[in-house]
Short mmCIF file of C-alpha atoms in Angstrom, two decimals:
data_model
loop_
_atom_site.label_atom_id
_atom_site.label_comp_id
_atom_site.label_asym_id
_atom_site.label_seq_id
_atom_site.Cartn_x
_atom_site.Cartn_y
_atom_site.Cartn_z
CA UNK A 1 -9.88 -13.00 18.53
CA UNK A 2 -12.38 -10.14 18.20
CA UNK A 3 -12.43 -7.04 20.34
CA UNK A 4 -15.30 -4.90 21.48
CA UNK A 5 -15.88 -1.66 19.58
CA UNK A 6 -14.84 0.36 22.62
CA UNK A 7 -11.46 -1.33 23.03
CA UNK A 8 -8.57 1.01 22.16
CA UNK A 9 -5.63 -0.25 20.10
CA UNK A 10 -2.27 -0.81 21.77
CA UNK A 11 0.55 1.68 21.44
CA UNK A 12 3.58 3.26 23.11
CA UNK A 13 3.15 5.69 25.97
CA UNK A 14 4.27 9.26 25.54
CA UNK A 15 5.04 12.32 27.65
CA UNK A 16 2.52 14.94 28.76
CA UNK A 17 1.78 17.59 26.10
CA UNK A 18 4.38 16.33 23.59
CA UNK A 19 3.13 12.76 23.54
CA UNK A 20 5.45 10.89 21.17
CA UNK A 21 6.46 13.84 18.98
CA UNK A 22 9.98 13.99 20.43
CA UNK A 23 10.59 10.34 19.48
CA UNK A 24 9.02 10.60 16.03
CA UNK A 25 11.01 13.76 15.29
CA UNK A 26 14.38 11.98 15.40
CA UNK A 27 13.66 9.46 12.60
CA UNK A 28 9.96 9.45 11.65
CA UNK A 29 9.90 6.52 9.17
CA UNK A 30 11.81 4.21 11.49
CA UNK A 31 9.73 5.30 14.49
CA UNK A 32 6.46 4.39 12.76
CA UNK A 33 7.86 1.14 11.37
CA UNK A 34 9.09 0.09 14.82
CA UNK A 35 5.69 0.93 16.30
CA UNK A 36 3.90 -1.23 13.73
CA UNK A 37 6.29 -4.14 14.22
CA UNK A 38 5.98 -3.98 18.01
CA UNK A 39 2.29 -3.19 18.55
CA UNK A 40 0.53 -4.63 15.49
CA UNK A 41 -1.56 -3.62 12.52
CA UNK A 42 -3.45 -0.85 14.38
CA UNK A 43 -1.36 1.32 16.70
CA UNK A 44 -2.57 4.16 18.91
CA UNK A 45 -0.22 7.14 19.08
CA UNK A 46 -0.48 10.48 20.83
CA UNK A 47 1.26 13.13 18.76
CA UNK A 48 1.08 16.33 20.78
CA UNK A 49 -2.59 17.22 21.17
CA UNK A 50 -3.68 14.83 18.42
CA UNK A 51 -4.85 11.22 18.79
CA UNK A 52 -3.39 9.25 15.90
CA UNK A 53 -3.93 5.69 14.70
CA UNK A 54 -1.29 4.08 12.50
CA UNK A 55 -2.59 1.43 10.06
CA UNK A 56 -0.18 -0.87 8.24
CA UNK A 57 -2.24 -3.83 6.95
CA UNK A 58 -3.11 -3.67 3.21
CA UNK A 59 -6.78 -4.46 3.89
CA UNK A 60 -7.05 -1.59 6.35
CA UNK A 61 -5.36 0.78 3.92
CA UNK A 62 -7.82 -0.35 1.25
CA UNK A 63 -10.68 0.30 3.67
CA UNK A 64 -9.57 3.90 4.26
CA UNK A 65 -8.48 4.86 0.74
CA UNK A 66 -11.04 2.92 -1.28
CA UNK A 67 -13.90 1.07 0.41
CA UNK A 68 -14.88 3.75 2.92
CA UNK A 69 -13.07 6.74 1.43
CA UNK A 70 -16.06 9.09 1.79
CA UNK A 71 -15.64 8.86 5.56
CA UNK A 72 -11.94 9.75 5.44
CA UNK A 73 -10.97 13.29 4.49
CA UNK A 74 -7.54 14.89 4.43
CA UNK A 75 -6.29 15.51 7.96
CA UNK A 76 -6.20 19.21 8.96
CA UNK A 77 -2.86 19.23 10.86
CA UNK A 78 -0.81 18.28 7.78
CA UNK A 79 -3.00 20.01 5.21
CA UNK A 80 -2.77 23.37 6.96
CA UNK A 81 1.03 23.21 6.69
CA UNK A 82 1.00 22.92 2.91
CA UNK A 83 -2.04 25.05 2.03
CA UNK A 84 -0.01 28.27 1.70
CA UNK A 85 1.79 26.60 -1.21
CA UNK A 86 -0.93 24.41 -2.76
CA UNK A 87 -4.05 26.40 -1.86
CA UNK A 88 -7.17 24.42 -2.79
CA UNK A 89 -5.46 22.28 -5.43
CA UNK A 90 -6.08 18.55 -5.87
CA UNK A 91 -3.74 17.70 -3.00
CA UNK A 92 -5.68 19.68 -0.40
CA UNK A 93 -9.27 20.13 -1.62
CA UNK A 94 -12.20 18.00 -0.47
CA UNK A 95 -15.73 17.01 -1.43
CA UNK A 96 -17.42 18.54 -4.45
CA UNK A 97 -14.58 21.01 -5.05
CA UNK A 98 -12.11 18.12 -5.31
CA UNK A 99 -14.41 16.07 -7.59
CA UNK A 100 -14.88 19.01 -9.93
CA UNK A 101 -11.18 19.77 -10.15
CA UNK A 102 -10.26 16.10 -10.60
CA UNK A 103 -12.72 15.81 -13.49
CA UNK A 104 -11.30 18.92 -15.14
CA UNK A 105 -7.65 17.89 -14.71
CA UNK A 106 -7.82 14.16 -15.52
CA UNK A 107 -7.62 14.65 -19.33
CA UNK A 108 -4.24 16.32 -18.93
CA UNK A 109 -2.75 12.98 -17.97
CA UNK A 110 -4.31 10.73 -20.59
CA UNK A 111 -2.07 8.48 -22.63
CA UNK A 112 -1.93 10.73 -25.70
CA UNK A 113 -0.83 13.77 -23.72
CA UNK A 114 1.83 11.78 -21.86
CA UNK A 115 3.14 10.53 -25.22
CA UNK A 116 3.37 14.14 -26.38
CA UNK A 117 5.61 15.04 -23.45
CA UNK A 118 8.19 12.29 -23.96
CA UNK A 119 10.34 14.22 -26.43
CA UNK A 120 10.69 17.05 -23.92
CA UNK A 121 11.74 14.49 -21.28
CA UNK A 122 14.40 12.79 -23.38
CA UNK A 123 15.65 16.11 -24.80
CA UNK A 124 16.18 17.45 -21.29
CA UNK A 125 17.89 14.24 -20.11
CA UNK A 126 20.13 14.22 -23.19
CA UNK A 127 21.08 17.86 -22.61
CA UNK A 128 22.03 17.02 -19.02
CA UNK A 129 24.19 14.10 -20.15
CA UNK A 130 25.87 16.28 -22.78
CA UNK A 131 26.61 18.86 -20.09
CA UNK A 132 28.19 16.17 -17.92
CA UNK A 133 30.73 15.53 -20.68
CA UNK A 134 32.06 19.08 -20.24
CA UNK A 135 32.52 18.75 -16.49
CA UNK A 136 35.77 17.95 -14.77
CA UNK A 137 36.13 14.42 -13.48
CA UNK A 138 34.88 15.21 -10.01
CA UNK A 139 31.90 13.84 -8.06
CA UNK A 140 28.48 15.36 -8.59
CA UNK A 141 25.43 15.46 -6.34
CA UNK A 142 23.05 13.31 -8.36
CA UNK A 143 20.09 14.27 -6.16
CA UNK A 144 20.61 17.94 -7.06
CA UNK A 145 21.09 17.06 -10.73
CA UNK A 146 17.83 15.10 -10.81
CA UNK A 147 15.98 17.95 -9.10
CA UNK A 148 17.24 20.46 -11.64
CA UNK A 149 16.37 18.10 -14.50
CA UNK A 150 12.81 17.38 -13.37
CA UNK A 151 12.13 21.04 -12.57
CA UNK A 152 13.04 21.95 -16.13
CA UNK A 153 10.81 19.21 -17.50
CA UNK A 154 7.91 20.32 -15.28
CA UNK A 155 8.24 23.92 -16.48
CA UNK A 156 8.31 22.74 -20.10
CA UNK A 157 5.25 20.55 -19.61
CA UNK A 158 3.31 23.36 -17.92
CA UNK A 159 4.36 26.37 -19.97
CA UNK A 160 5.97 25.06 -23.21
CA UNK A 161 9.25 26.72 -22.20
CA UNK A 162 12.09 26.05 -19.79
CA UNK A 163 12.13 29.72 -18.65
CA UNK A 164 15.91 29.65 -18.22
CA UNK A 165 16.09 33.35 -17.34
CA UNK A 166 13.78 32.85 -14.37
CA UNK A 167 14.70 29.36 -13.21
CA UNK A 168 17.25 30.54 -10.64
CA UNK A 169 14.82 32.91 -8.90
CA UNK A 170 12.03 30.31 -8.92
CA UNK A 171 14.44 27.66 -7.60
CA UNK A 172 15.57 29.88 -4.73
CA UNK A 173 12.01 30.81 -3.77
CA UNK A 174 10.77 27.23 -3.98
CA UNK A 175 13.70 25.98 -1.87
CA UNK A 176 12.88 28.51 0.87
CA UNK A 177 9.16 27.64 0.83
CA UNK A 178 9.75 23.89 0.96
CA UNK A 179 12.37 24.20 3.71
CA UNK A 180 9.89 26.21 5.78
CA UNK A 181 7.06 23.71 5.26
CA UNK A 182 9.36 20.77 6.01
CA UNK A 183 10.71 22.46 9.13
CA UNK A 184 7.27 23.17 10.57
CA UNK A 185 5.82 19.75 9.66
CA UNK A 186 7.80 17.93 12.35
CA UNK A 187 8.71 20.79 14.68
CA UNK A 188 8.14 20.04 18.36
CA UNK A 189 6.89 23.62 18.86
CA UNK A 190 5.50 25.84 16.10
CA UNK A 191 5.15 29.58 16.49
CA UNK A 192 2.05 31.11 14.87
CA UNK A 193 2.66 31.97 11.22
CA UNK A 194 1.35 35.49 11.80
CA UNK A 195 4.31 36.33 14.03
CA UNK A 196 6.77 38.44 11.96
CA UNK A 197 9.88 36.36 12.65
CA UNK A 198 12.79 36.46 10.22
CA UNK A 199 11.96 32.94 9.00
CA UNK A 200 8.29 33.79 8.51
CA UNK A 201 9.08 36.97 6.56
CA UNK A 202 11.54 35.06 4.39
CA UNK A 203 8.92 32.37 3.74
CA UNK A 204 6.21 34.91 2.88
CA UNK A 205 8.53 36.76 0.49
CA UNK A 206 9.52 33.52 -1.28
CA UNK A 207 5.87 32.50 -1.57
CA UNK A 208 5.12 35.91 -3.07
CA UNK A 209 7.85 35.35 -5.68
CA UNK A 210 6.25 32.05 -6.70
CA UNK A 211 2.76 33.54 -6.77
CA UNK A 212 3.90 36.46 -8.91
CA UNK A 213 5.56 34.10 -11.36
CA UNK A 214 2.56 31.78 -11.71
CA UNK A 215 -0.05 34.54 -11.93
CA UNK A 216 2.02 36.29 -14.60
CA UNK A 217 2.21 33.11 -16.67
CA UNK A 218 -1.58 32.72 -16.40
CA UNK A 219 -2.22 36.38 -17.35
CA UNK A 220 0.15 36.25 -20.33
CA UNK A 221 -1.50 33.10 -21.62
CA UNK A 222 -4.99 34.57 -21.26
CA UNK A 223 -3.88 37.70 -23.13
CA UNK A 224 -1.92 35.94 -25.87
CA UNK A 225 -4.38 33.19 -26.68
CA UNK A 226 -4.43 29.48 -25.96
CA UNK A 227 -2.60 27.96 -28.88
CA UNK A 228 0.01 26.16 -26.82
CA UNK A 229 -0.36 22.43 -26.29
CA UNK A 230 0.77 22.24 -22.68
CA UNK A 231 -0.75 21.60 -19.27
CA UNK A 232 -1.54 25.28 -18.67
CA UNK A 233 -3.49 25.36 -21.95
CA UNK A 234 -5.36 22.24 -20.87
CA UNK A 235 -6.27 23.88 -17.56
CA UNK A 236 -7.37 27.10 -19.27
CA UNK A 237 -9.54 25.23 -21.76
CA UNK A 238 -11.15 22.90 -19.20
CA UNK A 239 -14.88 23.51 -18.69
CA UNK A 240 -17.35 22.18 -16.17
CA UNK A 241 -19.82 19.94 -18.04
CA UNK A 242 -22.83 21.26 -16.11
CA UNK A 243 -22.09 24.97 -15.85
CA UNK A 244 -19.66 25.52 -18.72
CA UNK A 245 -17.45 27.51 -16.36
CA UNK A 246 -13.69 27.41 -16.46
CA UNK A 247 -11.24 27.84 -13.61
CA UNK A 248 -10.64 31.16 -11.90
CA UNK A 249 -7.13 32.57 -11.77
CA UNK A 250 -6.89 31.43 -8.15
CA UNK A 251 -7.92 27.88 -9.06
CA UNK A 252 -5.44 27.86 -11.92
CA UNK A 253 -2.71 29.11 -9.60
CA UNK A 254 -3.40 26.35 -7.07
CA UNK A 255 -3.41 23.56 -9.67
CA UNK A 256 -0.32 24.87 -11.48
CA UNK A 257 1.56 25.07 -8.18
CA UNK A 258 0.45 21.56 -7.23
CA UNK A 259 1.49 20.09 -10.59
CA UNK A 260 4.81 21.91 -10.61
CA UNK A 261 5.95 21.09 -7.08
CA UNK A 262 4.51 17.58 -6.73
CA UNK A 263 5.36 16.70 -10.31
CA UNK A 264 9.08 17.34 -10.12
CA UNK A 265 9.91 16.78 -6.44
CA UNK A 266 8.64 13.21 -6.25
CA UNK A 267 10.22 12.12 -9.54
CA UNK A 268 13.57 13.69 -8.63
CA UNK A 269 13.69 11.80 -5.35
CA UNK A 270 12.72 8.50 -7.00
CA UNK A 271 15.53 8.95 -9.51
CA UNK A 272 18.11 9.87 -6.85
CA UNK A 273 17.28 6.72 -4.87
CA UNK A 274 17.30 4.63 -8.05
CA UNK A 275 20.85 5.67 -8.95
CA UNK A 276 21.98 5.05 -5.37
CA UNK A 277 20.47 1.56 -5.30
CA UNK A 278 21.86 0.63 -8.72
CA UNK A 279 25.34 1.66 -7.59
CA UNK A 280 25.03 -0.58 -4.54
CA UNK A 281 23.79 -3.54 -6.62
CA UNK A 282 26.02 -4.04 -9.69
CA UNK A 283 24.34 -7.25 -10.87
CA UNK A 284 20.98 -5.49 -11.08
CA UNK A 285 22.68 -2.62 -12.89
CA UNK A 286 24.09 -5.11 -15.43
CA UNK A 287 20.62 -6.57 -16.04
CA UNK A 288 19.27 -3.08 -16.59
CA UNK A 289 22.05 -2.27 -19.03
CA UNK A 290 21.42 -5.52 -20.94
CA UNK A 291 17.77 -4.55 -21.41
CA UNK A 292 18.72 -1.11 -22.71
CA UNK A 293 21.11 -2.63 -25.26
CA UNK A 294 18.51 -5.18 -26.36
CA UNK A 295 15.60 -2.74 -26.66
CA UNK A 296 17.33 0.49 -27.71
CA UNK A 297 20.79 -0.26 -29.03
CA UNK A 298 22.34 3.22 -29.19
CA UNK A 299 19.23 5.23 -30.03
CA UNK A 300 17.30 7.57 -27.73
CA UNK A 301 14.23 5.98 -26.13
CA UNK A 302 10.76 7.00 -27.28
CA UNK A 303 7.27 6.52 -25.87
CA UNK A 304 6.86 3.40 -28.01
CA UNK A 305 9.80 1.82 -26.17
CA UNK A 306 8.27 2.25 -22.71
CA UNK A 307 6.27 -1.04 -22.70
CA UNK A 308 9.45 -2.96 -23.62
CA UNK A 309 11.52 -1.39 -20.85
CA UNK A 310 10.01 -3.78 -18.31
CA UNK A 311 13.07 -4.35 -16.13
CA UNK A 312 13.75 -0.62 -16.08
CA UNK A 313 10.27 -0.08 -14.69
CA UNK A 314 10.73 -2.89 -12.14
CA UNK A 315 13.93 -1.25 -10.90
CA UNK A 316 12.09 2.06 -10.42
CA UNK A 317 9.14 0.39 -8.69
CA UNK A 318 11.45 -1.39 -6.27
CA UNK A 319 13.24 1.91 -5.55
CA UNK A 320 9.84 3.41 -4.71
CA UNK A 321 9.09 0.48 -2.45
CA UNK A 322 12.21 1.10 -0.39
CA UNK A 323 12.03 4.89 -0.57
CA UNK A 324 8.44 5.95 -1.36
CA UNK A 325 8.48 9.68 -2.15
CA UNK A 326 5.23 10.30 -0.26
CA UNK A 327 6.24 8.25 2.75
CA UNK A 328 3.19 9.00 4.93
CA UNK A 329 -0.31 10.42 4.51
CA UNK A 330 -3.02 11.30 7.00
CA UNK A 331 -6.81 11.09 6.99
CA UNK A 332 -9.52 12.26 9.38
CA UNK A 333 -12.57 10.02 9.94
CA UNK A 334 -15.72 12.14 9.70
CA UNK A 335 -17.60 9.51 11.68
CA UNK A 336 -16.25 6.91 14.09
CA UNK A 337 -15.19 3.64 12.51
CA UNK A 338 -14.15 0.14 13.52
CA UNK A 339 -10.99 -1.39 12.07
CA UNK A 340 -9.82 -4.87 13.04
CA UNK A 341 -12.20 -4.69 15.97
CA UNK A 342 -10.70 -1.47 17.30
CA UNK A 343 -12.61 1.76 17.75
CA UNK A 344 -11.35 4.67 15.62
CA UNK A 345 -12.88 7.90 16.96
CA UNK A 346 -14.32 10.58 14.70
CA UNK A 347 -11.99 13.53 14.05
CA UNK A 348 -8.89 11.60 15.08
CA UNK A 349 -5.85 11.31 12.79
CA UNK A 350 -5.44 8.08 10.80
CA UNK A 351 -1.90 7.58 9.49
CA UNK A 352 -1.11 5.45 6.44
CA UNK A 353 2.57 5.04 5.66
CA UNK A 354 3.78 3.47 2.42
CA UNK A 355 7.22 3.30 4.05
CA UNK A 356 5.89 1.19 6.93
CA UNK A 357 3.83 -1.20 4.80
CA UNK A 358 6.56 -1.48 2.13
CA UNK A 359 9.10 -2.48 4.80
CA UNK A 360 6.83 -4.82 6.76
CA UNK A 361 8.11 -8.44 6.81
CA UNK A 362 4.54 -9.77 6.93
CA UNK A 363 3.98 -8.55 3.38
CA UNK A 364 7.52 -8.57 1.95
CA UNK A 365 10.22 -11.21 2.20
CA UNK A 366 13.60 -9.67 3.20
CA UNK A 367 12.00 -6.21 3.02
CA UNK A 368 15.27 -4.27 3.35
CA UNK A 369 16.79 -5.90 0.26
CA UNK A 370 16.73 -4.39 -3.24
CA UNK A 371 15.07 -6.91 -5.57
CA UNK A 372 13.27 -5.63 -8.70
CA UNK A 373 11.97 -9.16 -9.40
CA UNK A 374 9.32 -8.46 -6.76
CA UNK A 375 7.53 -6.62 -9.57
CA UNK A 376 7.19 -9.37 -12.14
CA UNK A 377 3.53 -9.75 -13.20
CA UNK A 378 3.29 -13.02 -11.26
CA UNK A 379 4.62 -11.49 -8.03
CA UNK A 380 2.35 -8.45 -8.35
CA UNK A 381 -0.73 -10.63 -8.95
CA UNK A 382 -0.03 -12.72 -5.85
CA UNK A 383 0.45 -9.74 -3.54
CA UNK A 384 -2.33 -7.79 -1.77
CA UNK A 385 -3.12 -4.67 -3.79
CA UNK A 386 -2.34 -2.23 -0.98
CA UNK A 387 0.88 -3.88 0.13
CA UNK A 388 2.36 -1.38 -2.34
CA UNK A 389 0.87 2.10 -2.68
CA UNK A 390 3.53 4.73 -3.46
CA UNK A 391 0.94 6.87 -5.27
CA UNK A 392 -1.87 6.38 -2.77
CA UNK A 393 -4.99 4.59 -3.91
CA UNK A 394 -8.73 4.68 -4.39
CA UNK A 395 -10.45 7.68 -6.01
CA UNK A 396 -7.69 10.01 -4.79
CA UNK A 397 -4.83 8.04 -6.31
CA UNK A 398 -2.21 10.43 -7.71
CA UNK A 399 -3.47 11.82 -11.02
CA UNK A 400 0.08 12.08 -12.38
CA UNK A 401 1.28 8.58 -11.52
CA UNK A 402 1.48 7.33 -15.13
CA UNK A 403 3.41 10.41 -16.25
CA UNK A 404 5.81 10.08 -13.31
CA UNK A 405 6.59 6.45 -14.14
CA UNK A 406 7.09 7.13 -17.84
CA UNK A 407 9.29 10.13 -17.06
CA UNK A 408 11.43 8.08 -14.68
CA UNK A 409 11.77 5.21 -17.17
CA UNK A 410 12.85 7.50 -19.99
CA UNK A 411 15.35 9.38 -17.83
CA UNK A 412 16.90 6.21 -16.42
CA UNK A 413 17.16 4.72 -19.92
CA UNK A 414 18.65 7.89 -21.45
CA UNK A 415 21.26 8.37 -18.71
CA UNK A 416 22.19 4.71 -18.19
CA UNK A 417 22.92 4.32 -21.91
CA UNK A 418 25.79 6.76 -21.52
CA UNK A 419 26.96 6.57 -17.91
CA UNK A 420 27.33 4.38 -14.87
CA UNK A 421 26.83 6.38 -11.71
CA UNK A 422 29.05 5.14 -8.86
CA UNK A 423 28.58 6.22 -5.26
CA UNK A 424 31.65 7.87 -3.73
CA UNK A 425 33.08 5.30 -1.27
CA UNK A 426 32.10 6.01 2.30
CA UNK A 427 29.68 8.80 1.39
CA UNK A 428 26.76 8.84 3.89
CA UNK A 429 23.39 8.40 2.19
CA UNK A 430 20.40 8.34 4.51
CA UNK A 431 16.73 9.22 4.13
CA UNK A 432 15.33 12.48 5.44
CA UNK A 433 11.58 12.48 6.03
CA UNK A 434 10.35 15.84 4.87
CA UNK A 435 7.35 16.53 2.66
CA UNK A 436 8.94 13.82 0.52
CA UNK A 437 11.50 11.17 1.44
CA UNK A 438 14.77 12.61 0.19
CA UNK A 439 18.50 11.91 0.65
CA UNK A 440 19.59 14.01 3.63
CA UNK A 441 23.05 14.87 2.30
CA UNK A 442 22.37 14.32 -1.38
CA UNK A 443 23.93 11.44 -3.33
CA UNK A 444 27.55 12.13 -4.29
CA UNK A 445 28.57 10.00 -7.27
CA UNK A 446 31.22 9.77 -9.95
CA UNK A 447 30.45 9.38 -13.66
CA UNK A 448 31.82 6.49 -15.68
CA UNK A 449 31.16 6.29 -19.41
CA UNK A 450 29.46 3.16 -20.60
CA UNK A 451 31.52 0.95 -22.89
CA UNK A 452 29.91 0.93 -26.34
#
């Protein structure tokens, strides 16, 4: 059945002014999933003053992210929340500015550079495991451990040093900034940022700490030469092919901040969910362990081992299906569009949720189950491309996706060789939809040495 262009999609009714914000605020991923299951592949939602359209079908996601991507720009309501942190980095920029920056940054994530970072990844993971041996036999918050681990790796990749003397201050400032952004993203009422409330002043001070740190690293590198082989050196050396110009300090700051925050936050959450899911599924954990013994024996994994760690990768991909780190993204249609016969107005908000599509029973059998075999080559080939899009898609697909997957594989392999991580019985683990999809109360687990 085809609809006229002017026909509006179905959707739930909301309250005056707030629309559906009060319902979405309680459990955003489940709210959007329920809306898609009840109303169909195109759902009209009123979120406060904004008209939003939720798309869940892989072909519609492909249309927005790939086929007609020039018509769909980043949506202002969400972008404005994160611009104080990311500025005009790859995550937030548009048009020619985005194309230029993407072209300059892409070489930093080529295969050779990723291979050069693997020793830093396994060294950091090994150091964490060695530290665990000195700890008393009490539960640890694995989510916090993974966050600390990936932050250290991100600093090493960016600056060729772990900056141990400054990590605590940077961690505190980043925690405050992210908490503020997360709080305002789904707040029912937001006060203007210019109002000097205690929370706003605390946020601005923390952001200043991060800015001071990043600008100092840039200035020191400019003064001391560019001999380091790290991501900051790559950014400093990058030149526009037409003009020969490099990046300004402000551009460098925005890209460094984007790489640092996005690079470690998403990977940390993927790892936390992976350990949780493995603990809940011992047979899958045994299959993972068997692969590690077969491929690695007792030695530390290297980049050359990554292609052979196929089941390890499948486990991580299935964890990202169930708990995609970037669980929702928004676009704004520059011009009106028609999707599945429905009219999508210009300047509305188009919502694409990996969480919704990844959990949709039309595209996944038993979608709530944990089954890494969904990611065998045969299964992947038979599935619509955009039934699974944890890193986005089209020209704006995440530039660091390959590095993130390799990092996660190497960390899982390094840790699982030495320890089984077992969830504390009865401990509540539930997703919290912030800027990323993270465990609300962490993941409290006990460590059990692997039998060698």
